[in-house]
Amino acid sequence: MIRLLTTTACAVLALSGPAFANKVFVSNEKGNTISVIDTADWSVLTEFHGGNRPRGITISPDGKLLYVCASDDDLVRVFDTETYEELYTLPSGPDPELFVLHPSGNPLYIANEDDNLVTVVDTETHTVLAEVPVGVEPEGMAVSPRADFVVNTSETTNMAHFISTADYDIKHNVLVDQRPRYATYTSDGTRLYVSSEIGGTVSVIDIAEDGTPTMNQKLTFEVPGVLPEWLQPVGVKVTQDGSRVFVALGPANRVAVIDGESLEVLDYIIVGQRVWQMAFTPDEKYLITTNGNSNDVTVIDVAAEKPLQSIQVGQMPWGVAVTPN
Amino acid sequence: MERILRMLAAGLFVLLAAGAASALDIRSAVIRVDYPQLAPISRFDLKPEDMGFAGAMLAVEDNATTGQFLGHTFANETVAVPPEEAEAALDRLAAEGIRIFVILANAEDTLRLADRAGPDALVINAGSPAESLREDQCRANLLHVAPSQAMLADAVAQFSVWKGWKRWFLVHGSNPADQDVAEAYRQAARKFGLTVAEEREFEDTGGSRRSDSGHVLVQQRLPVFMQEAEEHDVVVAADASDVFAPYLPFHLWSPRPVMGSAGLRPVSFHASHEAWGATQFQTRFEKLTGRYVREEDYQAWLALRVVGETVTRAASDDIATLRAYALGDAFELAAFKGQKVTFRPWNGQLRQPILLFDGRITVSVSPQDGFLHQTSPLDTMGRDQPETACTAFD
């Protein structure tokens, strides 16, 4: 309820006053840097060292802390979003790739690909709270809006594991298609989307009141002139109202637009090469995609469902996060 | 300890919660036939004791991790035998109730063991690239995860086309296995419009593969053997017997790239491959075994992952059900090669990308861009359905 009020307040503010300028942080996997972009004029503010092989990236709810999975350093680096200075590191277990923050900002749930574990780290005491054994090669991470479940997808086991945040036990497992990459809940918590990179599908999983998942259907993609093998869903983002789902299709260089109600694919937006992860601006006017093989990000006009512009960033951009208002 | 308890607890809970899913205990065996062999030219190619078995061990771990959430257990036995004891080993395993066999052997023994196992067994060839096993000698109970010789040769030919290296100098060994590889290259050249401008046979005169300071002799003789050839863009080596190919790259008469059995080699997998999440496979494998992965390990892993994936999806331990699922449209497997791998229903060969490896890195991956096919670009490599001589799958 509080969250809902906050969202409404933000929306009202956004409508009445001048648009907030936000910062976009992009992790450049090969360049070992973080690019910072100003949403006011889409200029690149700076690029700073982000540790070795920075991939997963997220921002604390208060907008002050930037968390980066430094995969080759086997830890999470935490930066100040104003000064870009590294404040401290968090233990993550080996080869952290993706993570998700509890809506309150603590704890952080990290997927450790090498150890078949989800590591739960307290962001205040900087200690490991729990290690949860999951399937082979854990990757995608999502937290339910009520924060009662954390979902992890395992790439070789091909399941979404539903971990209770109360006791860190796995309560449900749902089989999805090959190499599940990313998972995200709708803001009302009634649905979970899971992308399967090699399977080429997005699983739509309905979530009951008590958190129990049921497979609804699997979405498939088709683009004339593009080999089906290259339609590889990776990043998924859903608008706050659930009406639109955006799916990054990797080497197909396109973002699919899906109607959240009918679950039909409406359009494909051409972006840069090897589109990977995505993030909305807080007002949801823009969606930013990372394009790994063209070293740029694309800004998509969400209402028009059209690409607006590309911005050159560092080498092989991977993840993206935008500061809250 | 706490972790183990939690894992057990999670497993139990899921078992209870799943209800409908029934417990399955899947047993398999890997039979490796060992042949008397000369030492390899390079010490890097010395065969480890656990060759192939190590890959199987990793696959069983992977399968078991998945299986714990579904109530499926996986157990595998490994047996290394000389050729004359292979059938007895299979009989013993069959008597224990095992019906799933992964074979690492030459073509002749693979066929012998598949026939011995009979129609109620599922046999997976993880070792032999021989074309005959997929073609005129194909068997309904025999699937192939090892790439065929034609797939490997076509992978090289496609790269050659992409580079514009149109004229080949084919050098092959004198043993039957070398001749088979040479024939695959001749067919690949024909298929993709390349010219074999010159062909020579390097005779295997026996003796040891290497001697102290043997490079002195090689340096003097090999360039002479390679001189006065027709104009060519690239040398293609067909040396299945490991007699001469590794010496070629820097001992040619005319400096040219070398592909095939030396230089740029077509492989199913190698230990430095990192793309498409393969790093995680490498680190898992190395942690488990303490050494680098070899193709035989990857192929044994692939074979048992096929078993694991079909058991997970088909929720059955019935051999006919598993075989039908693996050959059906629904089957797909992620294998760290950038796209799903599936079976060709007409001869049981696993479609898969082929890595082009220079001994250090993945130089390229075939199929190359622009080679198209109505079913899958992967079917541009190897014998296609209209050309197959296999009828056992009809």
XYZ file of C-alpha atoms in Angstrom, chain A residues 53 55 94-95 97 113-117 130-137 139 154-159 161 167-173 175-179 181 197-200 218 227 229-230 232, chain B residues 3-4 6-7 9-10 13-14 17 61-63 65-66 68-70 276-281 283-284 287 301 305 309 312-313 332-336 338-341 369 371-373 375-378:
96
model
C 33.988 -8.074 -15.957
C 27.746 -7.531 -15.463
C 32.357 -16.995 -7.067
C 31.447 -15.532 -10.456
C 26.394 -12.559 -12.649
C 26.831 -19.618 -11.509
C 29.808 -21.744 -10.524
C 28.527 -23.116 -7.255
C 24.858 -23.792 -7.943
C 23.992 -21.408 -5.124
C 22.450 -17.773 3.727
C 23.489 -19.927 0.795
C 20.634 -21.685 -0.943
C 21.471 -24.687 -3.172
C 19.593 -24.437 -6.465
C 19.880 -26.006 -9.927
C 22.924 -26.030 -12.192
C 24.162 -22.569 -13.244
C 21.383 -16.972 -13.372
C 19.078 -22.179 -13.396
C 20.460 -22.329 -16.924
C 21.369 -26.005 -17.200
C 18.633 -27.364 -14.932
C 16.109 -25.196 -16.818
C 13.911 -24.384 -13.864
C 13.114 -22.062 -8.311
C 13.302 -19.635 5.619
C 15.277 -19.791 2.345
C 13.705 -23.105 1.418
C 12.694 -23.827 -2.151
C 8.916 -24.153 -2.158
C 8.239 -24.624 -5.874
C 10.101 -25.530 -9.054
C 10.401 -26.378 -15.642
C 10.933 -23.841 -18.406
C 12.721 -23.994 -21.768
C 16.485 -24.231 -22.345
C 18.814 -21.784 -20.658
C 18.237 -16.146 -18.378
C 17.668 -17.871 -24.370
C 18.315 -21.148 -26.182
C 14.712 -22.347 -26.042
C 13.707 -19.077 -27.737
C 5.134 -20.000 -23.476
C 16.879 -17.144 -38.441
C 18.083 -19.698 -33.941
C 18.960 -16.040 -33.367
C 17.192 -15.535 -28.142
C 23.945 -26.792 3.167
C 23.579 -30.513 2.660
C 19.003 -27.852 3.495
C 19.405 -29.507 0.132
C 15.126 -30.826 3.110
C 14.407 -28.962 -0.110
C 9.708 -30.914 0.319
C 9.610 -30.846 -3.429
C 4.779 -31.050 -2.968
C 26.198 -34.433 -11.178
C 24.326 -31.995 -13.414
C 21.490 -34.467 -13.934
C 21.131 -31.602 -9.259
C 18.145 -31.177 -11.546
C 16.608 -33.719 -6.872
C 13.802 -31.256 -7.594
C 11.777 -33.898 -9.430
C 27.805 -18.892 -24.471
C 28.354 -19.630 -20.821
C 30.970 -22.343 -21.518
C 33.245 -20.847 -18.867
C 30.938 -22.326 -16.256
C 31.180 -25.737 -17.856
C 35.229 -24.395 -14.219
C 32.793 -27.109 -13.092
C 36.988 -28.397 -10.190
C 28.797 -35.301 -20.953
C 22.822 -34.774 -20.631
C 17.044 -33.905 -20.377
C 13.313 -34.610 -17.007
C 10.942 -33.684 -19.832
C 16.185 -29.427 -27.288
C 19.345 -29.094 -25.269
C 21.637 -26.190 -24.431
C 25.219 -27.331 -24.973
C 27.348 -24.161 -24.605
C 25.150 -20.730 -28.829
C 22.085 -22.573 -30.059
C 20.057 -25.567 -29.083
C 21.223 -28.977 -30.207
C 27.033 -16.890 -41.725
C 24.977 -20.938 -45.214
C 21.229 -21.435 -45.113
C 18.972 -24.445 -44.916
C 15.300 -26.938 -41.641
C 18.267 -25.614 -39.672
C 21.565 -23.969 -40.636
C 23.156 -26.856 -38.695
